């Protein structure tokens, strides 16, 4: 304890030695260094006197200071920074700062009772480089208020209620680099307003009431690199309005009333613009952006876009960030992102996309963030997400995912990349009914099957399909005296197809009502395809009345899958090759499981049925028919 006390006394003595009786810290203030004084006390109603001549920075925050009289701080002419924030100042005498000629930074902000500045208030501040007058209640600014501030580089007057500015107000501010007039009530911008500030680089006019910009508004500020006009009421932009701004890098038009946008606003030459924000407008149409060859960030979210031209991003080949979220997009052209090799972020969430093309992201090998959430997607096409060369954060939730055989690709991708999918637990199946509201990640691939439905194939039902290991069984009830053709096709790895055909004619010439049960076994088909490149296929046919040849084989019921109006396929986790069976549709069909009759398909040549096979390859196909 003695050591700690000794250390404390030593530090206090050291602090005292660096000051004297004439330079003690003002009452209710803190002095962090001899050059800095901070006064933050609600009881302070006047500024202290007799401060040390070493003080350079004087800061007063949240005091009861109400007035700045003439000759304020006249005993501290050495001050270079004076900060007055969140006080109760209601009036500033025109000669308050007369003795503070060395000031380089002055801030008077957060005074809700301060409504005006008198002429000559800053007459002696010729060394001032930064002036901040934010969040007061200024309604206007008198002409010549800033005439003496020839070294000023930054001027902020945001958060007031200024509705108009006198022309040539900034005429002498030749060194001004940044001007912030945001959060006011300005309705118009005139060319004369910006006279004299030809070196201006950043202009913030956001959150005003500006509804119209004249074609010559920006002619006097050609060095501008950032222009912020967000949160106004601009509904139209004239062609060439930004033509003088050849060095413009950032343009923010967010939250206006624009219904259309074109690169014609930049004239007919290439633009140096790198960031364009059009979020929250009323855009229904986008014309060409092809002249924006330097654009890296494009934000088009929260508009009313329902479609985009395929060439909208032509020549915008350095684009890295693209936000199209919260629009009404129904579809996207297949080649819309072609040659956009630098894209790392694509936001397409909260649209009405019901499908996307398999090659949509073919060129986006560097993608790091892809949002497809909250659309109308039921599945994703094969290969859509395979082009990404780096780890990619994906959002897929909020879609009505149809968890059937068409979802095999997406399901496999999700299982492999689950760590990269945000809100994965909210990626839920919408259909079929027995999987509704279940997370996709919780479903086994075996459950992703396609059912034969009356909606998809209204003329077909009453058929069932069963499988066990390497055996597939298709059972249909057909009318008596109907001929039967069975076609079996095997597709090899090289894409070639080998086909076998069975033709069966009724043996009963009288076609009486006697039930005839016909069973056919095709054995040795594609046996051990996974291990043997060249497969010896054996085809056997045996027809016996009232007999089922393969009755001793184990059977696993497998629902039919519908791929199109002419194709039915069924699948399990381990199948990838294709087998097709063709049944003439002159014969009415019955579902062996549900026992309901089917009407014939008038004029249709046949019903294609099959299964995808992979892993444990098919070695036997059995078709069981019952004639009535």
mmCIF file of N, CA and C in Angstrom, residues 451-501:
data_model
loop_
_atom_site.group_PDB
_atom_site.id
_atom_site.type_symbol
_atom_site.label_atom_id
_atom_site.label_comp_id
_atom_site.label_asym_id
_atom_site.label_seq_id
_atom_site.Cartn_x
_atom_site.Cartn_y
_atom_site.Cartn_z
ATOM 1 N N UNK A 451 -43.464 -38.011 -57.578
ATOM 2 C CA UNK A 451 -44.671 -38.819 -57.560
ATOM 3 C C UNK A 451 -45.466 -38.625 -58.841
ATOM 4 N N UNK A 452 -46.067 -39.732 -59.313
ATOM 5 C CA UNK A 452 -46.986 -39.651 -60.437
ATOM 6 C C UNK A 452 -48.251 -38.969 -59.944
ATOM 7 N N UNK A 453 -48.553 -37.809 -60.516
ATOM 8 C CA UNK A 453 -49.705 -37.057 -60.039
ATOM 9 C C UNK A 453 -50.684 -36.801 -61.161
ATOM 10 N N UNK A 454 -51.911 -36.673 -60.809
ATOM 11 C CA UNK A 454 -52.954 -36.431 -61.795
ATOM 12 C C UNK A 454 -52.773 -35.063 -62.439
ATOM 13 N N UNK A 455 -52.226 -34.113 -61.673
ATOM 14 C CA UNK A 455 -52.033 -32.776 -62.221
ATOM 15 C C UNK A 455 -50.984 -32.770 -63.315
ATOM 16 N N UNK A 456 -49.914 -33.560 -63.113
ATOM 17 C CA UNK A 456 -48.828 -33.578 -64.085
ATOM 18 C C UNK A 456 -49.168 -34.461 -65.270
ATOM 19 N N UNK A 457 -49.750 -35.641 -65.013
ATOM 20 C CA UNK A 457 -50.107 -36.575 -66.074
ATOM 21 C C UNK A 457 -51.550 -37.023 -65.864
ATOM 22 N N UNK A 458 -52.503 -36.223 -66.333
ATOM 23 C CA UNK A 458 -53.898 -36.500 -66.021
ATOM 24 C C UNK A 458 -54.422 -37.802 -66.588
ATOM 25 N N UNK A 459 -53.762 -38.380 -67.596
ATOM 26 C CA UNK A 459 -54.262 -39.604 -68.218
ATOM 27 C C UNK A 459 -53.633 -40.852 -67.625
ATOM 28 N N UNK A 460 -52.727 -40.658 -66.683
ATOM 29 C CA UNK A 460 -51.976 -41.810 -66.198
ATOM 30 C C UNK A 460 -52.038 -41.897 -64.681
ATOM 31 N N UNK A 461 -52.384 -43.058 -64.184
ATOM 32 C CA UNK A 461 -52.281 -43.404 -62.765
ATOM 33 C C UNK A 461 -52.425 -44.909 -62.723
ATOM 34 N N UNK A 462 -52.646 -45.475 -61.572
ATOM 35 C CA UNK A 462 -52.809 -46.924 -61.431
ATOM 36 C C UNK A 462 -51.573 -47.706 -61.818
ATOM 37 N N UNK A 463 -50.425 -47.107 -61.795
ATOM 38 C CA UNK A 463 -49.175 -47.834 -62.010
ATOM 39 C C UNK A 463 -48.333 -47.694 -60.756
ATOM 40 N N UNK A 464 -47.574 -48.726 -60.484
ATOM 41 C CA UNK A 464 -46.676 -48.665 -59.334
ATOM 42 C C UNK A 464 -45.317 -49.181 -59.751
ATOM 43 N N UNK A 465 -44.322 -48.800 -58.992
ATOM 44 C CA UNK A 465 -42.964 -49.242 -59.266
ATOM 45 C C UNK A 465 -42.324 -49.648 -57.956
ATOM 46 N N UNK A 466 -41.595 -50.726 -57.996
ATOM 47 C CA UNK A 466 -40.959 -51.251 -56.798
ATOM 48 C C UNK A 466 -39.513 -51.601 -57.118
ATOM 49 N N UNK A 467 -38.676 -51.557 -56.097
ATOM 50 C CA UNK A 467 -37.267 -51.860 -56.314
ATOM 51 C C UNK A 467 -36.672 -52.478 -55.068
ATOM 52 N N UNK A 468 -35.669 -53.295 -55.291
ATOM 53 C CA UNK A 468 -34.901 -53.869 -54.197
ATOM 54 C C UNK A 468 -33.496 -54.125 -54.699
ATOM 55 N N UNK A 469 -32.539 -53.451 -54.078
ATOM 56 C CA UNK A 469 -31.138 -53.593 -54.473
ATOM 57 C C UNK A 469 -30.982 -53.302 -55.959
ATOM 58 N N UNK A 470 -30.626 -54.323 -56.740
ATOM 59 C CA UNK A 470 -30.373 -54.103 -58.161
ATOM 60 C C UNK A 470 -31.543 -54.534 -59.034
ATOM 61 N N UNK A 471 -32.737 -54.582 -58.477
ATOM 62 C CA UNK A 471 -33.916 -55.016 -59.226
ATOM 63 C C UNK A 471 -34.971 -53.917 -59.217
ATOM 64 N N UNK A 472 -35.535 -53.626 -60.389
ATOM 65 C CA UNK A 472 -36.621 -52.669 -60.519
ATOM 66 C C UNK A 472 -37.843 -53.394 -61.051
ATOM 67 N N UNK A 473 -38.998 -53.187 -60.430
ATOM 68 C CA UNK A 473 -40.248 -53.832 -60.840
ATOM 69 C C UNK A 473 -41.273 -52.751 -61.149
ATOM 70 N N UNK A 474 -41.856 -52.797 -62.336
ATOM 71 C CA UNK A 474 -42.919 -51.886 -62.725
ATOM 72 C C UNK A 474 -44.181 -52.703 -62.922
ATOM 73 N N UNK A 475 -45.272 -52.345 -62.207
ATOM 74 C CA UNK A 475 -46.511 -53.119 -62.273
ATOM 75 C C UNK A 475 -47.654 -52.218 -62.717
ATOM 76 N N UNK A 476 -48.363 -52.671 -63.761
ATOM 77 C CA UNK A 476 -49.531 -51.944 -64.224
ATOM 78 C C UNK A 476 -50.648 -52.942 -64.516
ATOM 79 N N UNK A 477 -51.882 -52.566 -64.224
ATOM 80 C CA UNK A 477 -53.034 -53.366 -64.620
ATOM 81 C C UNK A 477 -53.553 -52.829 -65.947
ATOM 82 N N UNK A 478 -53.738 -53.740 -66.920
ATOM 83 C CA UNK A 478 -54.147 -53.310 -68.250
ATOM 84 C C UNK A 478 -55.387 -54.075 -68.680
ATOM 85 N N UNK A 479 -56.035 -53.534 -69.702
ATOM 86 C CA UNK A 479 -57.223 -54.204 -70.230
ATOM 87 C C UNK A 479 -56.861 -55.521 -70.898
ATOM 88 N N UNK A 480 -57.840 -56.416 -70.938
ATOM 89 C CA UNK A 480 -57.642 -57.707 -71.606
ATOM 90 C C UNK A 480 -57.433 -57.495 -73.101
ATOM 91 N N UNK A 481 -56.801 -58.444 -73.711
ATOM 92 C CA UNK A 481 -56.592 -58.478 -75.157
ATOM 93 C C UNK A 481 -55.743 -57.317 -75.656
ATOM 94 N N UNK A 482 -54.951 -56.700 -74.789
ATOM 95 C CA UNK A 482 -54.135 -55.573 -75.236
ATOM 96 C C UNK A 482 -52.708 -56.026 -75.501
ATOM 97 N N UNK A 483 -52.122 -55.643 -76.644
ATOM 98 C CA UNK A 483 -50.723 -55.977 -76.911
ATOM 99 C C UNK A 483 -49.801 -55.153 -76.011
ATOM 100 N N UNK A 484 -48.573 -55.610 -75.915
ATOM 101 C CA UNK A 484 -47.613 -54.936 -75.040
ATOM 102 C C UNK A 484 -46.259 -54.858 -75.720
ATOM 103 N N UNK A 485 -45.650 -53.677 -75.652
ATOM 104 C CA UNK A 485 -44.284 -53.488 -76.119
ATOM 105 C C UNK A 485 -43.452 -52.957 -74.963
ATOM 106 N N UNK A 486 -42.322 -53.590 -74.732
ATOM 107 C CA UNK A 486 -41.404 -53.164 -73.677
ATOM 108 C C UNK A 486 -40.090 -52.765 -74.328
ATOM 109 N N UNK A 487 -39.648 -51.552 -74.066
ATOM 110 C CA UNK A 487 -38.379 -51.082 -74.613
ATOM 111 C C UNK A 487 -37.470 -50.722 -73.442
ATOM 112 N N UNK A 488 -36.287 -51.291 -73.406
ATOM 113 C CA UNK A 488 -35.320 -51.044 -72.340
ATOM 114 C C UNK A 488 -34.091 -50.387 -72.946
ATOM 115 N N UNK A 489 -33.692 -49.242 -72.408
ATOM 116 C CA UNK A 489 -32.525 -48.522 -72.906
ATOM 117 C C UNK A 489 -31.537 -48.305 -71.768
ATOM 118 N N UNK A 490 -30.245 -48.539 -72.065
ATOM 119 C CA UNK A 490 -29.170 -48.293 -71.105
ATOM 120 C C UNK A 490 -28.234 -47.240 -71.685
ATOM 121 N N UNK A 491 -27.995 -46.199 -70.915
ATOM 122 C CA UNK A 491 -27.098 -45.146 -71.362
ATOM 123 C C UNK A 491 -25.739 -45.324 -70.693
ATOM 124 N N UNK A 492 -24.694 -45.432 -71.523
ATOM 125 C CA UNK A 492 -23.343 -45.646 -71.012
ATOM 126 C C UNK A 492 -22.717 -44.310 -70.610
ATOM 127 N N UNK A 493 -21.513 -44.395 -70.021
ATOM 128 C CA UNK A 493 -20.805 -43.191 -69.594
ATOM 129 C C UNK A 493 -20.524 -42.250 -70.754
ATOM 130 N N UNK A 494 -20.268 -42.811 -71.945
ATOM 131 C CA UNK A 494 -19.951 -41.988 -73.107
ATOM 132 C C UNK A 494 -21.191 -41.428 -73.787
ATOM 133 N N UNK A 495 -22.371 -41.672 -73.223
ATOM 134 C CA UNK A 495 -23.601 -41.152 -73.780
ATOM 135 C C UNK A 495 -24.298 -42.070 -74.760
ATOM 136 N N UNK A 496 -23.645 -43.147 -75.177
ATOM 137 C CA UNK A 496 -24.268 -44.080 -76.116
ATOM 138 C C UNK A 496 -25.396 -44.851 -75.425
ATOM 139 N N UNK A 497 -26.392 -45.233 -76.216
ATOM 140 C CA UNK A 497 -27.568 -45.926 -75.686
ATOM 141 C C UNK A 497 -27.721 -47.277 -76.373
ATOM 142 N N UNK A 498 -27.889 -48.310 -75.559
ATOM 143 C CA UNK A 498 -28.179 -49.650 -76.070
ATOM 144 C C UNK A 498 -29.617 -49.986 -75.712
ATOM 145 N N UNK A 499 -30.323 -50.526 -76.689
ATOM 146 C CA UNK A 499 -31.753 -50.725 -76.513
ATOM 147 C C UNK A 499 -32.148 -52.180 -76.746
ATOM 148 N N UNK A 500 -33.111 -52.649 -75.948
ATOM 149 C CA UNK A 500 -33.703 -53.974 -76.101
ATOM 150 C C UNK A 500 -35.212 -53.812 -76.167
ATOM 151 N N UNK A 501 -35.850 -54.559 -77.066
ATOM 152 C CA UNK A 501 -37.296 -54.436 -77.254
ATOM 153 C C UNK A 501 -37.959 -55.794 -77.094
#
